[in-house]
Coordinates of C-alpha atoms and ligand atoms in Angstrom, one line a residue:
M134 CA -4.0 4.3 -7.4
C135 CA -1.8 7.4 -8.5
G136 CA 1.3 7.5 -10.5
I137 CA 4.7 8.6 -9.4
V138 CA 7.9 9.4 -11.3
C139 CA 11.2 11.0 -10.2
Y140 CA 14.5 11.6 -11.7
V141 CA 18.1 12.5 -10.5
G142 CA 20.9 12.9 -12.9
H143 CA 22.6 15.2 -15.5
Q144 CA 19.7 16.2 -17.5
E145 CA 17.1 18.8 -17.1
C146 CA 14.4 16.7 -15.5
S147 CA 10.8 18.3 -15.8
G148 CA 10.4 17.1 -19.3
I149 CA 11.6 13.5 -18.5
I150 CA 9.1 13.6 -15.5
M151 CA 6.0 15.0 -17.5
D152 CA 6.8 12.4 -20.3
G153 CA 6.8 9.7 -17.4
L154 CA 3.5 11.0 -15.9
S155 CA 1.8 10.9 -19.4
R156 CA 2.4 7.1 -19.5
L157 CA 1.0 6.8 -15.9
E158 CA -2.1 8.8 -16.5
Y159 CA -4.1 5.5 -16.6
R160 CA -3.4 5.3 -12.8
G161 CA -5.2 8.2 -12.1
Y162 CA -6.0 11.6 -13.7
D163 CA -7.9 14.0 -11.5
S164 CA -4.8 16.3 -10.8
A165 CA -1.1 16.4 -11.1
G166 CA 2.0 18.1 -10.0
I167 CA 5.7 18.3 -10.2
A168 CA 8.7 19.5 -7.8
V169 CA 12.1 20.2 -9.1
L170 CA 15.1 21.3 -7.0
H171 CA 17.3 24.1 -8.5
E172 CA 20.1 25.9 -6.8
G173 CA 19.1 24.8 -3.4
N174 CA 15.2 25.7 -3.9
I175 CA 12.5 23.4 -4.8
A176 CA 9.8 24.8 -6.9
V177 CA 6.4 23.1 -7.0
A178 CA 3.7 23.4 -9.8
R179 CA 0.4 21.6 -9.2
Q180 CA -2.9 21.7 -11.3
E181 CA -6.4 20.2 -10.9
G182 CA -7.5 18.2 -13.9
K183 CA -5.7 16.1 -16.4
L184 CA -2.0 16.4 -17.0
S185 CA -2.4 18.6 -20.2
G186 CA -3.2 21.6 -17.7
L187 CA 0.1 21.1 -16.0
V188 CA 1.9 20.8 -19.3
T189 CA 0.6 24.2 -20.5
R190 CA 1.5 25.7 -17.2
L191 CA 5.0 24.5 -17.3
N192 CA 5.2 25.7 -21.0
E193 CA 4.5 29.2 -19.7
S194 CA 6.7 29.0 -16.5
P195 CA 9.4 26.2 -17.0
L196 CA 10.9 24.6 -13.9
P197 CA 14.7 24.2 -14.3
G198 CA 16.6 21.7 -12.3
K199 CA 18.1 18.1 -12.6
M200 CA 16.4 16.3 -9.7
G201 CA 12.6 16.3 -9.3
M202 CA 9.4 14.2 -8.9
G203 CA 6.1 14.2 -10.3
H204 CA 2.7 12.7 -9.5
T205 CA -0.7 12.0 -11.3
R206 CA -3.5 11.6 -8.7
W207 CA -6.6 9.5 -8.2
A208 CA -8.4 11.0 -5.1
T209 CA -8.8 8.9 -2.1
H210 CA -8.6 11.3 0.9
G211 CA -9.6 14.8 -0.1
R212 CA -11.4 15.9 -3.4
P213 CA -9.7 16.6 -6.5
S214 CA -8.1 20.1 -6.3
E215 CA -5.0 22.1 -6.6
N216 CA -4.3 22.0 -2.8
N217 CA -4.8 18.2 -2.5
A218 CA -2.5 17.5 -5.6
H219 CA 0.9 16.3 -5.0
P220 CA 3.6 17.0 -4.3
H221 CA 3.0 18.1 -0.8
R222 CA 5.4 20.5 0.8
V223 CA 6.2 21.1 4.4
G224 CA 9.3 23.4 5.0
S225 CA 12.3 22.2 2.9
V226 CA 10.6 18.8 2.3
V227 CA 8.4 17.6 -0.6
V228 CA 6.6 14.3 -0.8
V229 CA 4.7 12.4 -3.4
H230 CA 2.7 9.3 -2.4
N231 CA 0.5 6.6 -3.9
G232 CA -1.5 4.5 -1.2
I233 CA -3.6 5.2 1.9
I234 CA -2.2 6.1 5.2
E235 CA -4.8 4.3 7.6
N236 CA -4.0 6.0 10.9
H237 CA -4.1 9.6 9.3
L238 CA -6.7 11.0 11.4
E239 CA -4.8 10.2 14.7
L240 CA -1.5 11.5 13.3
R241 CA -3.2 14.6 12.0
A242 CA -4.8 15.3 15.3
E243 CA -1.6 14.8 17.1
L244 CA 0.5 17.0 14.6
E245 CA -2.1 19.8 14.8
R246 CA -1.9 19.7 18.7
E247 CA 1.9 20.2 18.2
G248 CA 1.2 23.4 16.0
A249 CA 1.4 21.9 12.5
Q250 CA -0.6 23.7 9.9
F251 CA -2.3 21.7 7.0
S252 CA -3.0 23.0 3.7
S253 CA -4.7 20.0 2.2
E254 CA -7.3 17.4 3.1
T255 CA -4.8 14.5 2.2
D256 CA -3.4 11.6 4.2
T257 CA -0.1 12.3 2.4
E258 CA 0.6 15.7 3.8
I259 CA 1.0 14.0 7.3
L260 CA 4.1 12.3 5.9
A261 CA 5.5 15.6 4.8
H262 CA 4.9 17.1 8.3
L263 CA 6.4 14.0 9.9
V264 CA 9.6 14.0 7.8
S265 CA 10.0 17.9 8.1
Q266 CA 9.6 17.5 11.8
T267 CA 11.9 14.5 12.2
L268 CA 14.6 15.9 9.8
S269 CA 15.6 18.5 12.5
K270 CA 16.6 15.6 14.9
E271 CA 18.1 13.2 12.5
A272 CA 21.3 13.1 10.6
S273 CA 20.2 12.1 7.3
L274 CA 17.1 12.4 5.0
K275 CA 17.0 8.6 4.8
D276 CA 16.8 8.3 8.6
A277 CA 14.1 10.9 8.8
V278 CA 12.0 9.1 6.3
K279 CA 12.7 5.7 8.1
R280 CA 11.5 7.2 11.5
S281 CA 8.4 8.8 9.9
L282 CA 7.4 5.6 8.2
E283 CA 7.7 3.8 11.5
R284 CA 4.7 5.9 12.6
I285 CA 2.5 5.1 9.7
Q286 CA 0.1 2.3 9.0
G287 CA -1.2 1.5 5.5
S288 CA 0.1 1.5 2.0
Y289 CA 2.6 3.6 0.3
A290 CA 5.0 4.2 -2.5
I291 CA 6.7 7.5 -1.9
V292 CA 9.3 9.7 -3.0
V293 CA 10.9 12.5 -0.6
M294 CA 13.2 15.3 -1.7
N295 CA 14.8 17.9 0.7
E296 CA 16.1 21.3 -0.2
S297 CA 19.4 20.8 1.8
S298 CA 20.0 17.3 0.1
P299 CA 20.9 18.3 -3.3
D300 CA 21.8 14.9 -4.8
E301 CA 19.4 12.4 -3.2
L302 CA 15.9 11.1 -3.4
I303 CA 14.5 8.8 -0.7
V304 CA 11.9 6.2 -2.0
A305 CA 10.1 3.5 0.0
K306 CA 7.4 1.0 -0.7
N307 CA 4.7 -0.9 1.0
A308 CA 1.7 -2.4 -0.8
S309 CA 2.0 0.1 -3.6
P310 CA 4.2 -0.6 -6.7
L311 CA 7.5 1.2 -7.1
V312 CA 10.2 0.2 -9.7
I313 CA 13.8 1.8 -9.9
G314 CA 15.4 2.4 -13.2
M315 CA 19.0 2.6 -13.8
G316 CA 20.5 4.8 -16.5
E317 CA 24.1 6.4 -17.3
N318 CA 24.8 8.7 -14.3
E319 CA 21.1 9.1 -13.8
M320 CA 18.4 7.2 -11.9
F321 CA 14.7 7.0 -12.0
A322 CA 11.9 5.6 -10.0
A323 CA 8.2 5.2 -11.0
S324 CA 4.9 3.4 -10.2
D325 CA 5.3 1.4 -13.5
V326 CA 7.9 0.5 -16.0
P327 CA 6.4 2.4 -19.2
A328 CA 7.1 5.8 -17.3
I329 CA 10.8 5.2 -17.7
L330 CA 11.3 2.8 -20.6
K331 CA 12.1 5.6 -22.9
Y332 CA 15.3 6.2 -20.8
T333 CA 16.3 2.9 -19.5
R334 CA 15.5 -0.9 -19.7
D335 CA 17.5 -1.8 -16.6
V336 CA 15.1 -1.9 -13.6
M337 CA 14.9 -3.2 -10.1
F338 CA 11.4 -4.0 -8.7
M339 CA 11.2 -2.9 -4.9
E340 CA 9.7 -5.2 -2.4
D341 CA 7.3 -4.3 0.4
G342 CA 9.0 -2.9 3.4
E343 CA 12.0 -1.6 1.5
M344 CA 13.4 1.8 0.9
A345 CA 16.2 3.3 -1.1
R346 CA 18.4 6.3 -1.3
I347 CA 18.9 7.2 -5.0
S348 CA 21.4 9.6 -6.5
Q349 CA 23.1 10.3 -9.7
S350 CA 25.7 7.6 -9.0
G351 CA 23.6 4.7 -7.9
V352 CA 21.1 3.3 -5.5
E353 CA 21.5 1.9 -2.0
L354 CA 18.6 -0.5 -1.3
T355 CA 17.7 -1.5 2.2
K356 CA 15.0 -2.9 4.3
L357 CA 13.3 -0.4 6.5
D358 CA 15.4 -1.6 9.4
G359 CA 18.5 -0.7 7.5
T360 CA 19.5 -4.2 6.4
K361 CA 21.3 -4.0 2.8
V362 CA 19.4 -5.6 0.1
N363 CA 20.9 -7.0 -3.1
R364 CA 18.3 -7.1 -5.8
E365 CA 18.9 -8.4 -9.3
V366 CA 18.6 -5.9 -12.0
K367 CA 16.1 -7.0 -14.8
R368 CA 16.0 -6.0 -18.4
I369 CA 12.8 -5.0 -19.8
T370 CA 12.4 -6.3 -23.4
W371 CA 9.4 -4.4 -24.6
S372 CA 9.9 -0.8 -25.9
H373 CA 8.0 2.4 -24.8
I374 CA 6.6 2.4 -28.3
Q375 CA 4.6 -0.8 -27.5
A376 CA 2.9 1.4 -24.7
E377 CA 1.9 4.1 -27.2
K378 CA -1.3 4.4 -29.7
E379 CA 0.5 3.4 -32.9
G380 CA -2.0 5.4 -34.9
Y381 CA -5.3 4.3 -33.4
K382 CA -7.5 7.1 -32.0
H383 CA -7.5 5.4 -28.5
F384 CA -5.5 3.0 -26.6
M385 CA -8.7 0.8 -26.2
L386 CA -9.2 0.6 -30.0
K387 CA -5.4 -0.3 -30.4
E388 CA -5.7 -3.0 -27.8
I389 CA -8.8 -4.5 -29.2
H390 CA -7.0 -4.8 -32.5
Q391 CA -3.8 -6.3 -30.9
Q392 CA -5.8 -9.3 -29.6
P393 CA -4.8 -11.8 -32.4
T394 CA -1.1 -11.0 -31.7
V395 CA -1.7 -11.1 -27.9
I396 CA -3.3 -14.6 -27.9
A397 CA -0.5 -16.0 -30.2
D398 CA 2.0 -14.4 -27.7
T399 CA 0.2 -16.0 -24.7
L400 CA 0.3 -19.4 -26.3
R401 CA 3.8 -19.1 -27.8
G402 CA 6.1 -21.7 -26.7
R403 CA 3.4 -23.2 -24.1
V404 CA 1.1 -25.3 -26.4
S405 CA 2.6 -28.4 -28.0
I406 CA 0.3 -30.2 -30.4
E407 CA 2.7 -33.1 -30.8
G408 CA 2.7 -33.8 -27.1
S409 CA -0.9 -32.8 -26.7
G410 CA 0.1 -30.7 -23.6
V411 CA 0.9 -27.5 -22.2
A412 CA 4.2 -26.4 -20.8
T413 CA 3.8 -25.9 -16.9
E414 CA 6.9 -23.6 -16.2
L415 CA 6.2 -21.2 -13.6
M416 CA 2.9 -22.9 -12.4
G417 CA 4.3 -23.9 -9.1
F418 CA 3.1 -27.3 -8.7
D419 CA 4.0 -30.7 -10.3
D420 CA 1.9 -33.4 -11.7
A421 CA 1.3 -35.3 -8.5
T422 CA 0.0 -32.1 -6.9
A423 CA -2.3 -31.5 -10.0
R424 CA -3.8 -34.8 -9.4
R425 CA -4.3 -34.1 -5.6
I426 CA -6.3 -30.8 -6.2
R427 CA -9.8 -31.3 -4.8
R428 CA -11.2 -27.8 -5.5
I429 CA -10.3 -24.8 -7.6
V430 CA -11.4 -21.4 -6.4
L431 CA -11.0 -18.5 -8.8
I432 CA -10.9 -15.1 -7.3
A433 CA -11.0 -11.8 -9.2
C434 CA -12.7 -8.4 -9.7
G435 CA -14.4 -6.7 -12.7
T436 CA -13.4 -8.1 -16.1
S437 CA -11.0 -10.5 -14.6
Y438 CA -14.0 -12.0 -12.6
H439 CA -15.9 -12.5 -16.0
A440 CA -12.8 -14.3 -17.2
A441 CA -13.0 -16.5 -14.0
L442 CA -16.6 -17.4 -14.9
V443 CA -15.8 -18.8 -18.1
G444 CA -12.7 -20.5 -16.6
K445 CA -15.1 -22.3 -14.3
Y446 CA -17.0 -23.9 -17.4
W447 CA -13.6 -25.2 -18.8
L448 CA -12.0 -26.3 -15.5
E449 CA -15.3 -28.4 -14.7
K450 CA -15.8 -29.8 -18.0
L451 CA -12.2 -30.4 -19.2
A452 CA -10.4 -31.2 -16.0
Q453 CA -13.4 -32.2 -13.8
V454 CA -12.3 -30.3 -10.8
P455 CA -15.2 -28.6 -8.9
T456 CA -14.5 -25.0 -9.4
E457 CA -16.0 -21.8 -7.4
V458 CA -15.7 -18.2 -8.7
E459 CA -15.5 -15.5 -6.2
L460 CA -15.6 -11.7 -6.2
A461 CA -12.4 -10.8 -4.3
S462 CA -14.1 -8.1 -2.2
E463 CA -16.9 -10.6 -1.0
Y464 CA -14.3 -13.5 -0.4
R465 CA -12.5 -11.3 1.9
A466 CA -15.7 -10.1 3.6
R467 CA -16.5 -13.6 5.2
D468 CA -14.6 -16.5 6.8
P469 CA -14.3 -18.8 3.6
L470 CA -13.7 -22.4 4.1
I471 CA -10.2 -23.3 2.7
D472 CA -8.6 -26.8 2.4
P473 CA -4.8 -27.3 1.7
N474 CA -5.9 -29.3 -1.3
D475 CA -7.5 -26.2 -2.8
L476 CA -5.9 -24.6 -5.8
V477 CA -6.6 -20.9 -5.5
I478 CA -6.3 -18.8 -8.6
P479 CA -6.4 -15.1 -8.4
I480 CA -6.7 -13.4 -11.7
S481 CA -5.8 -9.9 -12.1
Q482 CA -4.6 -7.9 -15.2
S483 CA -2.6 -5.3 -13.1
G484 CA -1.4 -7.9 -10.5
E485 CA -2.1 -5.2 -7.9
T486 CA -5.9 -5.0 -7.2
L487 CA -6.1 -4.7 -3.5
D488 CA -9.0 -6.8 -2.8
T489 CA -7.6 -9.7 -4.9
M490 CA -4.4 -9.3 -3.0
E491 CA -6.1 -9.5 0.4
A492 CA -8.0 -12.5 -0.7
I493 CA -4.8 -14.2 -1.4
K494 CA -3.5 -13.6 2.1
I495 CA -6.7 -15.4 3.4
A496 CA -6.2 -18.2 1.1
K497 CA -2.7 -18.4 1.9
A498 CA -3.4 -18.4 5.7
G499 CA -5.7 -21.6 4.9
A500 CA -2.7 -23.3 3.5
A501 CA -4.0 -23.4 -0.2
R502 CA -1.8 -23.4 -3.2
I503 CA -1.9 -20.1 -5.1
L504 CA -1.5 -19.8 -8.8
A505 CA -1.8 -16.3 -10.2
I506 CA -2.9 -15.4 -13.6
T507 CA -1.6 -11.9 -14.2
N508 CA -0.3 -9.7 -16.9
V509 CA 2.2 -7.5 -15.0
V510 CA 5.5 -9.3 -14.4
D511 CA 6.7 -9.1 -10.7
S512 CA 3.6 -7.1 -9.7
A513 CA 2.3 -7.8 -6.1
I514 CA 0.0 -10.7 -6.9
P515 CA 2.6 -12.9 -8.7
R516 CA 5.1 -12.1 -5.7
A517 CA 2.6 -13.3 -3.3
S518 CA 1.7 -16.5 -5.1
D519 CA 3.4 -20.0 -5.4
G520 CA 3.3 -19.8 -9.2
T521 CA 2.2 -17.4 -12.1
L522 CA 0.7 -18.2 -15.4
Y523 CA 1.6 -14.8 -17.2
T524 CA -0.6 -13.5 -19.9
H525 CA 1.8 -11.9 -22.3
A526 CA -0.5 -9.1 -23.3
G527 CA 2.0 -6.3 -23.0
P528 CA 0.9 -3.0 -21.3
E529 CA -2.8 -2.4 -21.3
I530 CA -3.3 1.4 -21.0
G531 CA -7.1 1.7 -21.8
V532 CA -8.9 1.7 -18.6
A533 CA -11.5 -0.6 -20.1
S534 CA -9.8 -4.0 -20.2
T535 CA -10.0 -5.8 -23.5
K536 CA -6.8 -7.7 -24.6
C537 CA -5.9 -8.8 -21.1
F538 CA -9.4 -10.3 -20.8
T539 CA -9.0 -12.6 -23.8
A540 CA -5.3 -13.4 -22.8
Q541 CA -6.7 -14.5 -19.4
L542 CA -9.2 -16.7 -21.1
A543 CA -6.4 -18.3 -23.1
A544 CA -4.4 -18.8 -19.9
L545 CA -7.4 -20.4 -18.2
Y546 CA -8.1 -22.6 -21.2
M547 CA -4.4 -23.8 -21.4
L548 CA -4.6 -24.6 -17.7
A549 CA -7.9 -26.6 -18.0
V550 CA -6.3 -28.8 -20.8
H551 CA -3.2 -29.2 -18.7
L552 CA -5.1 -30.3 -15.6
G553 CA -7.3 -32.5 -17.8
R554 CA -4.2 -34.4 -18.9
R555 CA -2.6 -34.7 -15.7
R556 CA -5.9 -35.9 -14.1
L557 CA -6.7 -38.1 -17.1
T558 CA -10.0 -36.6 -17.7
L559 CA -8.9 -35.8 -21.2
T560 CA -7.6 -38.4 -23.6
K561 CA -4.5 -37.4 -25.7
D562 CA -6.6 -37.0 -28.8
R563 CA -9.1 -34.8 -27.3
A564 CA -6.4 -32.6 -25.6
R565 CA -4.8 -32.3 -29.0
E566 CA -8.2 -31.2 -30.6
L567 CA -8.8 -28.6 -27.9
L568 CA -5.3 -27.1 -28.4
E569 CA -5.7 -27.2 -32.1
N570 CA -8.8 -25.2 -31.7
L571 CA -7.0 -22.7 -29.3
L572 CA -4.3 -22.1 -31.9
R573 CA -6.9 -21.1 -34.4
V574 CA -8.1 -18.2 -32.1
P575 CA -5.8 -15.4 -33.7
T576 CA -7.1 -16.1 -37.3
L577 CA -10.6 -16.3 -36.1
M578 CA -10.2 -13.0 -34.2
N579 CA -8.8 -11.3 -37.4
E580 CA -12.1 -12.4 -39.2
V581 CA -14.1 -10.7 -36.4
L582 CA -12.1 -7.5 -36.8
K583 CA -13.1 -7.3 -40.5
Q584 CA -16.7 -6.7 -39.2
E585 CA -15.8 -3.4 -37.7
D586 CA -17.6 -1.1 -40.3
R587 CA -20.8 -3.0 -39.7
I588 CA -20.5 -2.9 -35.9
K589 CA -19.9 0.9 -36.2
Q590 CA -23.2 1.2 -38.0
I591 CA -25.0 -0.6 -35.3
A592 CA -23.2 1.4 -32.7
Q593 CA -24.4 4.6 -34.2
D594 CA -28.0 3.6 -33.5
M595 CA -27.2 2.3 -30.1
A596 CA -25.4 5.6 -29.1
N597 CA -28.9 7.1 -28.4
S598 CA -30.1 4.3 -26.1
R599 CA -30.5 4.9 -22.5
D600 CA -30.4 1.2 -21.4
A601 CA -29.3 -2.1 -22.8
L602 CA -29.6 -5.8 -21.9
F603 CA -27.0 -8.4 -22.8
L604 CA -28.0 -12.0 -22.8
G605 CA -26.1 -15.2 -23.2
R606 CA -26.4 -18.9 -22.1
G607 CA -23.6 -21.3 -21.0
L608 CA -20.1 -20.1 -22.0
S609 CA -21.8 -16.9 -23.4
Y610 CA -23.2 -15.9 -20.2
P611 CA -20.0 -14.5 -18.8
I612 CA -19.5 -12.9 -22.0
A613 CA -22.8 -11.0 -21.9
L614 CA -21.7 -9.8 -18.4
E615 CA -18.7 -8.5 -19.8
G616 CA -20.3 -6.9 -22.8
A617 CA -22.5 -5.0 -20.4
L618 CA -19.6 -3.9 -18.2
K619 CA -17.7 -2.6 -21.2
L620 CA -20.7 -0.6 -22.4
K621 CA -21.5 0.9 -19.2
E622 CA -17.9 1.9 -18.1
I623 CA -17.1 3.8 -21.4
S624 CA -20.4 4.9 -22.8
Y625 CA -22.2 5.5 -19.5
I626 CA -25.3 3.8 -21.0
H627 CA -27.0 1.7 -18.3
A628 CA -26.4 -2.0 -19.2
E629 CA -27.3 -5.3 -17.5
G630 CA -25.9 -8.7 -18.4
Y631 CA -28.2 -11.7 -17.8
A632 CA -28.3 -15.3 -18.2
A633 CA -30.7 -15.6 -21.1
G634 CA -32.8 -18.2 -19.0
E635 CA -33.4 -15.8 -16.3
M636 CA -35.0 -13.4 -18.6
K637 CA -38.6 -14.4 -17.9
H638 CA -37.7 -14.2 -14.0
G639 CA -37.7 -10.5 -14.2
P640 CA -35.8 -8.5 -16.9
I641 CA -38.4 -9.2 -19.4
A642 CA -40.5 -6.5 -17.9
L643 CA -38.1 -3.9 -19.0
I644 CA -38.4 -4.9 -22.7
D645 CA -40.1 -2.2 -24.9
E646 CA -39.4 -0.5 -28.2
N647 CA -36.7 1.5 -26.4
M648 CA -34.6 -1.4 -25.2
T649 CA -31.7 -2.8 -27.2
V650 CA -31.0 -6.4 -26.3
V651 CA -27.8 -7.7 -27.5
V652 CA -27.8 -11.6 -27.6
V653 CA -24.5 -13.5 -27.6
M654 CA -25.7 -16.7 -29.5
P655 CA -22.9 -18.8 -31.2
N656 CA -23.7 -22.1 -32.8
D657 CA -23.7 -24.3 -29.7
D658 CA -25.8 -26.5 -27.6
S659 CA -27.9 -23.6 -26.2
L660 CA -28.6 -22.1 -29.6
K661 CA -32.1 -23.4 -29.9
R662 CA -33.2 -22.1 -26.5
I663 CA -31.6 -18.7 -26.9
V664 CA -33.4 -18.2 -30.3
G665 CA -36.6 -18.7 -28.1
N666 CA -35.3 -15.9 -25.9
V667 CA -34.8 -13.7 -29.0
Q668 CA -38.5 -14.4 -30.1
E669 CA -39.7 -13.4 -26.7
V670 CA -37.8 -10.0 -26.7
M671 CA -39.0 -9.4 -30.4
A672 CA -42.7 -10.3 -29.5
R673 CA -42.5 -7.4 -27.0
G674 CA -41.0 -4.8 -29.4
G675 CA -37.6 -4.9 -28.2
K676 CA -34.7 -4.2 -30.6
V677 CA -32.2 -7.2 -30.9
V678 CA -28.7 -7.3 -32.1
G679 CA -27.6 -10.9 -32.5
I680 CA -23.9 -12.1 -32.3
V681 CA -24.4 -15.1 -34.5
S682 CA -22.2 -17.8 -36.3
E683 CA -21.6 -17.6 -39.9
S684 CA -23.4 -20.9 -40.5
D685 CA -26.5 -20.3 -38.2
V686 CA -29.6 -21.3 -39.7
E687 CA -31.6 -21.5 -36.5
S688 CA -32.1 -17.7 -36.3
A689 CA -32.1 -17.0 -40.0
S690 CA -35.7 -16.1 -40.2
I691 CA -35.6 -13.7 -37.3
E692 CA -35.5 -10.0 -38.3
M693 CA -32.8 -8.5 -36.1
E694 CA -29.4 -6.9 -36.6
R695 CA -26.7 -9.4 -36.9
I696 CA -23.0 -9.3 -36.3
I697 CA -21.5 -12.4 -37.8
I698 CA -18.7 -14.3 -36.1
P699 CA -16.8 -17.1 -37.7
D700 CA -17.9 -20.8 -37.0
C701 CA -15.7 -22.2 -34.3
A702 CA -15.6 -25.0 -31.8
P703 CA -18.0 -24.4 -29.1
E704 CA -15.2 -24.2 -26.3
I705 CA -13.4 -21.4 -27.9
S706 CA -16.4 -19.2 -28.6
P707 CA -16.0 -16.9 -25.8
L708 CA -12.5 -15.8 -27.1
I709 CA -14.3 -14.8 -30.3
S710 CA -17.8 -13.6 -29.3
V711 CA -16.4 -11.1 -26.9
L712 CA -14.5 -9.1 -29.7
P713 CA -17.7 -7.8 -31.4
L714 CA -18.9 -6.5 -27.9
Q715 CA -15.7 -4.6 -27.3
L716 CA -15.8 -3.0 -30.6
L717 CA -19.6 -2.2 -30.1
S718 CA -18.9 -0.7 -26.8
Y719 CA -16.0 1.3 -28.2
H720 CA -17.8 2.9 -31.0
V721 CA -20.9 3.7 -29.2
A722 CA -18.7 5.6 -26.6
D723 CA -16.8 7.2 -29.6
F724 CA -20.0 8.4 -31.2
K725 CA -21.0 9.8 -27.8
G726 CA -17.6 11.5 -27.5
T727 CA -16.8 10.1 -24.0
D728 CA -13.2 9.8 -22.9
V729 CA -12.7 6.2 -23.9
D730 CA -9.4 5.6 -22.3
Q731 CA -9.9 7.4 -19.2
P732 CA -13.6 7.0 -18.3
R733 CA -15.0 9.3 -15.6
N734 CA -14.6 8.0 -12.0
L735 CA -12.5 4.9 -12.8
A736 CA -9.0 4.1 -12.6
K737 CA -6.9 1.3 -14.3
T738 CA -5.6 -0.2 -11.2
V739 CA -7.8 -0.3 -7.9
T740 CA -5.5 -0.5 -5.1
V741 CA -7.9 0.8 -2.6
E742 CA -10.9 -1.0 -0.8
Ligands
M6R897 O1 -6.2 -5.5 -12.7 P1 -7.5 -6.3 -12.4 O2 -7.6 -7.4 -13.4 O3 -7.3 -7.0 -11.0 O4 -8.6 -5.3 -12.4 C1 -9.9 -5.7 -12.0 C2 -10.9 -4.7 -12.4 O5 -10.8 -3.5 -11.6 C3 -11.0 -4.3 -13.9 O6 -11.2 -5.6 -14.7 C4 -12.1 -3.3 -14.2 O7 -13.3 -4.0 -14.0 C5 -11.9 -2.9 -15.6 N1 -12.1 -1.5 -15.7 C6 -12.8 -3.5 -16.6 O8 -12.6 -3.0 -17.8

């Protein structure tokens, strides 16, 4: 977690750094800080709480200077406080860090024995002490950082600045992201591209085990052992405007509304109706391999896990490959059986989730083939995989994932059709029909978005609820799970998702007149049975909100709140029926006045265990 930005160049830098940090707040927001070098002195300003506090402070006491670094924090070691905020300073050295130093207790004890005095509870301060101590024995700042990193175990993306090195920043990376941006006589580095996109589109993604000296005139990228690295410079095509709110009250609302476009982008150039197929570029395996796959294992966390649950239905039904779905944190907690004919599919919006990354390492050790489904290009997970099916959703800033979820679904659906064709479990005509249905999704999503006023009315009532149940069957079961996760993470209302058939095995005991039950019940094979579940809830006084298809007559006589979704082929219903649940959660949270884009205790990217 945490966001880092640094700058060296010809411009006053504190505005540039603060602007970058504001685009990284999704990575953490419990405290923030900045350090700027000016006339041989480094000034540091740190503040507990959100970035706005630091902005006010800098407005009152600006920090001049043309080289500096900033940090927005999500606490791992040490509670959120000004003392624990980065940058950490020891002598003439300041450091910002994203990651976890695993051997921090031993190193801290050792440094304290040698007389070091600590001013924070963080693991990061250890690094500042090590660099400061080593600097007296080494010729260069880079060598001092290198020697210090040799003593550290764990993950890091760091920036180090020294008062006596007026034109250089040392950056290094291991298992936490860092990208270098190249401008005209100015250089940047940041945890993520949106932080620097306003200033440059030319970037270089650092790999694990690399460090760089960056100065106004350029970058020297090496491995930790000093070997020179020549890395291709990539041109980013999306603009920083795409990462802003575009008039919506929150990023989450903007991202919900972007979904028709996002799905069209994810499908663009990949789906061929004439050829009844899906382009396989980047998937990392050929047709013969596709036919050899014995089992698929989908691995993910949170919302991406719910996408995986939907994917299982499609992969088993359309491609007829036995498919298992694993929570990454549980997969890595046991000794899973892995076969070289397994296709392991990690799904991760950020491409950085630590548990998912660790699960990949286990699957690779078992010689399985890895195909990632990820939104962030060149992030850690695609780099560790044999191939990647990118979801082209653009940056997702709201902590609650919405557009990336539906983009993941679109990618999984395409993959299921592709494998179905390669393995001859789908005829050409059936594949064409499935793909035509998929291409209709953006239009159908637009129809759902027109229901927003109606959803808002229902949300106003729900905002007073203490608990909610979400029910679904078949393909709608993972959607019920996702609806419950969305509601709890942004509105803090306790919500549970259940397979509707499980209701009478326990949750029915919770039903009374205070319980809202949201039932995902599109027109499909399960409709009759789920209508039965709705009647059971109503008979016990529960309030039901049904997500129902336009032409549904089965539930017509039931007196419940309805959110109507357009009729669609049953296979694509998850891509449609999740939208009302996203909007419902959003408006409930907005009525309650919670911090929708940055809900308490959460972070966008979970790079810790
Ligand atoms: O980046 P990832 O898809 O790997 O993230 C997984 C989860 O942390 C994420 O989906 C989380 O559950 C979101 N807050 C859900 O809205």
